[in-house]
Structures are given as structure tokens and as C-alpha cells.
Amino acid sequence: MVVQVKHDCKIELHKVALKATPARLATLKVLEAASKPLDVATIKSKLKKDGINADPATIFRMMNSFSDKGLVREINLQESKLRYEYSAKEDHHHLLCESCGSIEDISDCNIETWEKELREKKGFMIKHHSLEFFGLCKNCQKLI
Amino acid sequence: MVVQVKHDCKIELHKVALKATPARLATLKVLEAASKPLDVATIKSKLKKDGINADPATIFRMMNSFSDKGLVREINLQESKLRYEYSAKEDHHHLLCESCGSIEDISDCNIETWEKELREKKGFMIKHHSLEFFGLCKNCQKLI
DNA sequence: TGACAAATGCAACACTCTTGCATATATTAA
DNA sequence: TTAATATATGCAAGAGTGTTGCATTTGTCA
């Protein structure tokens, strides 16, 4: 049985005016198959297994254009690097283990209830969380 | 009138077994006076105005030890660098303008209600937010 | 005041990410 | 099917943040 590809990556790329190169198609498949957001080094090594040797600069450039076009989400997990996630996946938050680095998805949204539930249901011991809003202040909205 | 220093930084440092050097005392004062979390470059330039020329490496080391001892909070605002905030200040979240880079404090805690309120009361247009939890998964709690 | 542990400056380095430029390739129109 | 062109890629250099080793300096405490 062949693994089912849910999205036609070639069409997706053309929709957003990006060329469907082998590296891009393979990268989208890698991200689609991933169970957690991937960093550039990981993407590179997964591509290598598919026989594609992509330069890190190329992967960074891909991630930037995919991110601009909305094909991937940039995920900042308070590390020194960014991770990337396939946009077609439902948006969600992440639960990180500071000890083993495991990353778990969570998808409802009530922060205080959450913390209790996460403790009770998943046994995850929360030490802290990060919540930041990004957007435009009153003043800057006028200027744009 | 002399600016009132709310916390005796020398005593604070001794409490956590850190030596009270001029650079450290000045840095804590700078952070105490700051209205938003500061990055290392900013701390360096503010120290310089106080006549203290500290090496960036020294400031990074200070921030790490202060952070370990709980004197400052490390703030990751999805930039390529970290910021630091005086711990004695009440814990809160931040509101960032993607356009002008202004940073505003916010201190209650209900994410959905928040977004509406922030839009209505402050006129801030939220484009997205980041919410991540950090701690120990069930498995790792056993190991420690 | 003297001894010792800790802090600092400096230089080198690691890591993530970006950029310039020459080359290669996907796409489009003929 | 091919030729023209805009775009993507590889490679090398470089920017920015943060770390580390080591020699020197400086707080602290006896």
C-alpha cells in the first residue's frame, strides 16, 4: 500500500505562484508527514533520506517563501531556532517537555482550565507558559 | 530629589550567593527602572551611560546567573534575541506592535476575552498570538 | 589584610539565519 | 518541442546572538 498524499503539493505551489521544484515538493511532503514542527536541520536530513541534498540556505529560503504564502506556519518554541509546520494541519498549540524535548499538540483554548487539565489528564507538570500577542497598536494601524 | 531604589540590590545578590560587583548592581538598577524587557545590547548601552563598560559576554553571563537565581525573567518575544525583566515586578504578559516594536504590559489572563478586550479597549489589532506551555512530561517527572 | 572563589575582559568559536552572485531549472509562450 | 525568461539553487561570505576558555581582577570572609 502506498502512503496516501492528502494534498497535491504541485497544485498548491502553483496556486501561490511558486515553482514546483523537487526540493519543494519533497519538503512539503516531509512537513505533511511530520507529527511535530521541524527545524531546518531536521528537514535537511529527512530530505537527504529521500535522495535530495538541499543546501541549508535553500531550505531557509523555502521556509520564508512558504511562510509568506501561508503554506507553512513558523513555530517559535522558545528555542534558539524556528520550526515549521504544514499549514493545512489544524492550528493548535504545543506542549513541550523541558527534559526530553518531546512536543505534543493541544487544541482547545482556555489557559487556566488548560493548565489544570494538562496536569490532571496528561500528567504534564507545567513549569511556565508563554503567551504573547502580535499585531498592530492603535497608532500604527493609522499609518498603514 | 534622588530616585528611590525600591530594592536593595546588594542584599538581593548576597541572598542568592552572587557577588555584588558594580556591573551587577548597575544592571539590576537598569532593569528595575526599565518599563519593558531589555535585550543585552540595550543593557550594555544603558550601563555605558552610567560609566560602566561591560563586555557583552559578561552581560550574557550575568543574565544567565540572574535568571538561574530567579532575579530576572527571560522574555522571548519571538525575536532573534532574548530580553530580560526584573523579577520583582509583577508577572505579566506583553503586547507587541509588529510595526513600531512597542511593548506594552498586560496582566489579566483569559485569552479569548482578552483578544476582544484588547481590540476594544486598547485599539490593538491582534494578528496572532503565541501560547506555549513548558514543563515536564509524565515520563520525565519520574526520572528526576 | 590576605587567601580564595568568583567575576570579568578578551578572543575565539558555535549556531541560526541572510545575502550576493553565478549557475541551473521550471514554466510560458511561440 | 523548443527557446526565452523569471525564478530557484548552491556555494561562500557574513551578520547577529550567544557561549566558552583562559588569564587577570575583584569581592568576600576569615
PDB file of N, CA and C (backbone and C1' of nucleotides) in Angstrom, chain C residues 8-29:
ATOM      1  P    DT C   8      30.770  40.287  36.761  1.00  0.00           P
ATOM      2  O5'  DT C   8      32.119  40.462  35.942  1.00  0.00           O
ATOM      3  C5'  DT C   8      33.057  41.468  36.341  1.00  0.00           C
ATOM      4  C4'  DT C   8      34.223  41.479  35.379  1.00  0.00           C
ATOM      5  C3'  DT C   8      33.821  41.699  33.916  1.00  0.00           C
ATOM      6  O3'  DT C   8      34.338  42.959  33.513  1.00  0.00           O
ATOM      7  C1'  DT C   8      35.418  39.937  34.168  1.00  0.00           C
ATOM      8  P    DG C   9      33.992  43.577  32.084  1.00  0.00           P
ATOM      9  O5'  DG C   9      35.271  43.170  31.227  1.00  0.00           O
ATOM     10  C5'  DG C   9      36.566  43.531  31.698  1.00  0.00           C
ATOM     11  C4'  DG C   9      37.612  43.092  30.695  1.00  0.00           C
ATOM     12  C3'  DG C   9      37.249  43.350  29.230  1.00  0.00           C
ATOM     13  O3'  DG C   9      38.438  43.803  28.582  1.00  0.00           O
ATOM     14  C1'  DG C   9      37.612  41.014  29.579  1.00  0.00           C
ATOM     15  P    DC C  10      38.399  44.397  27.124  1.00  0.00           P
ATOM     16  O5'  DC C  10      39.011  43.212  26.257  1.00  0.00           O
ATOM     17  C5'  DC C  10      40.201  42.550  26.711  1.00  0.00           C
ATOM     18  C4'  DC C  10      40.381  41.261  25.943  1.00  0.00           C
ATOM     19  C3'  DC C  10      39.937  41.318  24.479  1.00  0.00           C
ATOM     20  O3'  DC C  10      41.047  40.971  23.672  1.00  0.00           O
ATOM     21  C1'  DC C  10      39.144  39.369  25.542  1.00  0.00           C
ATOM     22  P    DA C  11      40.977  41.122  22.047  1.00  0.00           P
ATOM     23  O5'  DA C  11      41.070  39.604  21.579  1.00  0.00           O
ATOM     24  C5'  DA C  11      41.865  38.682  22.331  1.00  0.00           C
ATOM     25  C4'  DA C  11      41.501  37.276  21.897  1.00  0.00           C
ATOM     26  C3'  DA C  11      41.099  37.166  20.429  1.00  0.00           C
ATOM     27  O3'  DA C  11      41.726  36.024  19.864  1.00  0.00           O
ATOM     28  C1'  DA C  11      39.374  36.308  21.796  1.00  0.00           C
ATOM     29  P    DA C  12      41.586  35.688  18.282  1.00  0.00           P
ATOM     30  O5'  DA C  12      40.887  34.255  18.307  1.00  0.00           O
ATOM     31  C5'  DA C  12      41.216  33.320  19.332  1.00  0.00           C
ATOM     32  C4'  DA C  12      40.100  32.304  19.454  1.00  0.00           C
ATOM     33  C3'  DA C  12      39.536  31.858  18.093  1.00  0.00           C
ATOM     34  O3'  DA C  12      39.515  30.446  18.059  1.00  0.00           O
ATOM     35  C1'  DA C  12      37.786  32.512  19.550  1.00  0.00           C
ATOM     36  P    DC C  13      39.082  29.645  16.707  1.00  0.00           P
ATOM     37  O5'  DC C  13      37.598  29.217  17.075  1.00  0.00           O
ATOM     38  C5'  DC C  13      37.336  28.703  18.385  1.00  0.00           C
ATOM     39  C4'  DC C  13      35.854  28.614  18.595  1.00  0.00           C
ATOM     40  C3'  DC C  13      35.074  28.109  17.363  1.00  0.00           C
ATOM     41  O3'  DC C  13      34.355  26.975  17.764  1.00  0.00           O
ATOM     42  C1'  DC C  13      34.015  29.966  18.361  1.00  0.00           C
ATOM     43  P    DA C  14      33.754  25.980  16.607  1.00  0.00           P
ATOM     44  O5'  DA C  14      32.221  25.920  17.022  1.00  0.00           O
ATOM     45  C5'  DA C  14      31.871  25.780  18.397  1.00  0.00           C
ATOM     46  C4'  DA C  14      30.371  26.001  18.517  1.00  0.00           C
ATOM     47  C3'  DA C  14      29.577  25.452  17.337  1.00  0.00           C
ATOM     48  O3'  DA C  14      28.423  24.806  17.849  1.00  0.00           O
ATOM     49  C1'  DA C  14      29.152  27.776  17.588  1.00  0.00           C
ATOM     50  P    DC C  15      27.552  23.849  16.907  1.00  0.00           P
ATOM     51  O5'  DC C  15      26.276  24.749  16.592  1.00  0.00           O
ATOM     52  C5'  DC C  15      25.602  25.387  17.674  1.00  0.00           C
ATOM     53  C4'  DC C  15      24.683  26.437  17.097  1.00  0.00           C
ATOM     54  C3'  DC C  15      24.005  26.014  15.791  1.00  0.00           C
ATOM     55  O3'  DC C  15      22.617  25.949  16.034  1.00  0.00           O
ATOM     56  C1'  DC C  15      24.833  28.244  15.683  1.00  0.00           C
ATOM     57  P    DT C  16      21.600  25.380  14.909  1.00  0.00           P
ATOM     58  O5'  DT C  16      20.905  26.740  14.432  1.00  0.00           O
ATOM     59  C5'  DT C  16      20.316  27.569  15.396  1.00  0.00           C
ATOM     60  C4'  DT C  16      19.954  28.893  14.766  1.00  0.00           C
ATOM     61  C3'  DT C  16      19.121  28.777  13.484  1.00  0.00           C
ATOM     62  O3'  DT C  16      18.018  29.659  13.615  1.00  0.00           O
ATOM     63  C1'  DT C  16      20.992  30.169  13.123  1.00  0.00           C
ATOM     64  P    DC C  17      16.772  29.507  12.619  1.00  0.00           P
ATOM     65  O5'  DC C  17      17.122  30.612  11.532  1.00  0.00           O
ATOM     66  C5'  DC C  17      17.287  31.973  11.976  1.00  0.00           C
ATOM     67  C4'  DC C  17      18.035  32.754  10.925  1.00  0.00           C
ATOM     68  C3'  DC C  17      17.440  32.700   9.510  1.00  0.00           C
ATOM     69  O3'  DC C  17      16.839  33.962   9.246  1.00  0.00           O
ATOM     70  C1'  DC C  17      19.827  32.706   9.529  1.00  0.00           C
ATOM     71  P    DT C  18      16.356  34.360   7.770  1.00  0.00           P
ATOM     72  O5'  DT C  18      17.619  35.119   7.156  1.00  0.00           O
ATOM     73  C5'  DT C  18      18.213  36.161   7.898  1.00  0.00           C
ATOM     74  C4'  DT C  18      19.208  36.897   7.018  1.00  0.00           C
ATOM     75  C3'  DT C  18      18.694  37.235   5.606  1.00  0.00           C
ATOM     76  O3'  DT C  18      19.085  38.578   5.372  1.00  0.00           O
ATOM     77  C1'  DT C  18      20.720  36.019   5.452  1.00  0.00           C
ATOM     78  P    DT C  19      18.540  39.361   4.090  1.00  0.00           P
ATOM     79  O5'  DT C  19      19.795  39.361   3.111  1.00  0.00           O
ATOM     80  C5'  DT C  19      21.078  39.636   3.639  1.00  0.00           C
ATOM     81  C4'  DT C  19      22.117  39.532   2.535  1.00  0.00           C
ATOM     82  C3'  DT C  19      21.596  39.809   1.116  1.00  0.00           C
ATOM     83  O3'  DT C  19      22.580  40.603   0.468  1.00  0.00           O
ATOM     84  C1'  DT C  19      22.645  37.700   1.180  1.00  0.00           C
ATOM     85  P    DG C  20      22.292  41.372  -0.893  1.00  0.00           P
ATOM     86  O5'  DG C  20      23.516  40.897  -1.798  1.00  0.00           O
ATOM     87  C5'  DG C  20      24.829  40.800  -1.228  1.00  0.00           C
ATOM     88  C4'  DG C  20      25.780  40.202  -2.251  1.00  0.00           C
ATOM     89  C3'  DG C  20      25.412  40.487  -3.707  1.00  0.00           C
ATOM     90  O3'  DG C  20      26.621  40.599  -4.453  1.00  0.00           O
ATOM     91  C1'  DG C  20      25.280  38.151  -3.308  1.00  0.00           C
ATOM     92  P    DC C  21      26.614  41.087  -5.973  1.00  0.00           P
ATOM     93  O5'  DC C  21      27.008  39.754  -6.748  1.00  0.00           O
ATOM     94  C5'  DC C  21      28.059  38.924  -6.249  1.00  0.00           C
ATOM     95  C4'  DC C  21      28.027  37.607  -6.982  1.00  0.00           C
ATOM     96  C3'  DC C  21      27.526  37.695  -8.431  1.00  0.00           C
ATOM     97  O3'  DC C  21      28.320  36.853  -9.246  1.00  0.00           O
ATOM     98  C1'  DC C  21      26.325  36.075  -7.278  1.00  0.00           C
ATOM     99  P    DA C  22      28.498  37.155 -10.838  1.00  0.00           P
ATOM    100  O5'  DA C  22      28.817  35.717 -11.427  1.00  0.00           O
ATOM    101  C5'  DA C  22      29.667  34.816 -10.699  1.00  0.00           C
ATOM    102  C4'  DA C  22      29.140  33.401 -10.855  1.00  0.00           C
ATOM    103  C3'  DA C  22      28.737  33.034 -12.289  1.00  0.00           C
ATOM    104  O3'  DA C  22      29.259  31.748 -12.598  1.00  0.00           O
ATOM    105  C1'  DA C  22      26.921  32.644 -10.832  1.00  0.00           C
ATOM    106  P    DT C  23      28.919  31.054 -14.020  1.00  0.00           P
ATOM    107  O5'  DT C  23      27.815  29.972 -13.630  1.00  0.00           O
ATOM    108  C5'  DT C  23      28.108  29.009 -12.621  1.00  0.00           C
ATOM    109  C4'  DT C  23      26.869  28.166 -12.402  1.00  0.00           C
ATOM    110  C3'  DT C  23      26.322  27.499 -13.657  1.00  0.00           C
ATOM    111  O3'  DT C  23      26.143  26.128 -13.365  1.00  0.00           O
ATOM    112  C1'  DT C  23      24.607  28.627 -12.494  1.00  0.00           C
ATOM    113  P    DA C  24      25.581  25.090 -14.509  1.00  0.00           P
ATOM    114  O5'  DA C  24      24.108  24.833 -13.980  1.00  0.00           O
ATOM    115  C5'  DA C  24      23.926  24.391 -12.642  1.00  0.00           C
ATOM    116  C4'  DA C  24      22.437  24.258 -12.376  1.00  0.00           C
ATOM    117  C3'  DA C  24      21.671  23.446 -13.431  1.00  0.00           C
ATOM    118  O3'  DA C  24      20.767  22.621 -12.721  1.00  0.00           O
ATOM    119  C1'  DA C  24      20.713  25.588 -13.216  1.00  0.00           C
ATOM    120  P    DT C  25      19.946  21.445 -13.463  1.00  0.00           P
ATOM    121  O5'  DT C  25      18.445  21.955 -13.326  1.00  0.00           O
ATOM    122  C5'  DT C  25      18.010  22.490 -12.093  1.00  0.00           C
ATOM    123  C4'  DT C  25      16.662  23.140 -12.301  1.00  0.00           C
ATOM    124  C3'  DT C  25      15.764  22.404 -13.285  1.00  0.00           C
ATOM    125  O3'  DT C  25      14.485  22.372 -12.708  1.00  0.00           O
ATOM    126  C1'  DT C  25      15.856  24.654 -13.842  1.00  0.00           C
ATOM    127  P    DA C  26      13.382  21.267 -13.030  1.00  0.00           P
ATOM    128  O5'  DA C  26      12.077  22.182 -12.993  1.00  0.00           O
ATOM    129  C5'  DA C  26      11.783  22.904 -11.801  1.00  0.00           C
ATOM    130  C4'  DA C  26      10.753  23.972 -12.111  1.00  0.00           C
ATOM    131  C3'  DA C  26       9.519  23.475 -12.850  1.00  0.00           C
ATOM    132  O3'  DA C  26       8.392  24.107 -12.260  1.00  0.00           O
ATOM    133  C1'  DA C  26      10.628  25.139 -14.153  1.00  0.00           C
ATOM    134  P    DT C  27       6.926  23.847 -12.780  1.00  0.00           P
ATOM    135  O5'  DT C  27       6.745  25.019 -13.846  1.00  0.00           O
ATOM    136  C5'  DT C  27       6.734  26.367 -13.370  1.00  0.00           C
ATOM    137  C4'  DT C  27       6.607  27.323 -14.533  1.00  0.00           C
ATOM    138  C3'  DT C  27       5.407  27.080 -15.447  1.00  0.00           C
ATOM    139  O3'  DT C  27       4.605  28.256 -15.400  1.00  0.00           O
ATOM    140  C1'  DT C  27       7.385  27.454 -16.707  1.00  0.00           C
ATOM    141  P    DT C  28       3.152  28.282 -16.063  1.00  0.00           P
ATOM    142  O5'  DT C  28       3.399  29.159 -17.362  1.00  0.00           O
ATOM    143  C5'  DT C  28       4.150  30.393 -17.264  1.00  0.00           C
ATOM    144  C4'  DT C  28       4.365  30.945 -18.666  1.00  0.00           C
ATOM    145  C3'  DT C  28       3.231  30.552 -19.611  1.00  0.00           C
ATOM    146  O3'  DT C  28       2.419  31.694 -19.876  1.00  0.00           O
ATOM    147  C1'  DT C  28       5.407  30.046 -20.554  1.00  0.00           C
ATOM    148  P    DA C  29       2.025  32.219 -21.326  1.00  0.00           P
ATOM    149  O5'  DA C  29       3.482  32.719 -21.761  1.00  0.00           O
ATOM    150  C5'  DA C  29       3.691  33.837 -22.579  1.00  0.00           C
ATOM    151  C4'  DA C  29       4.375  33.432 -23.868  1.00  0.00           C
ATOM    152  C3'  DA C  29       3.459  33.375 -25.098  1.00  0.00           C
ATOM    153  O3'  DA C  29       4.074  34.116 -26.137  1.00  0.00           O
ATOM    154  C1'  DA C  29       4.725  31.386 -24.954  1.00  0.00           C
TER     155       DA C  29
END
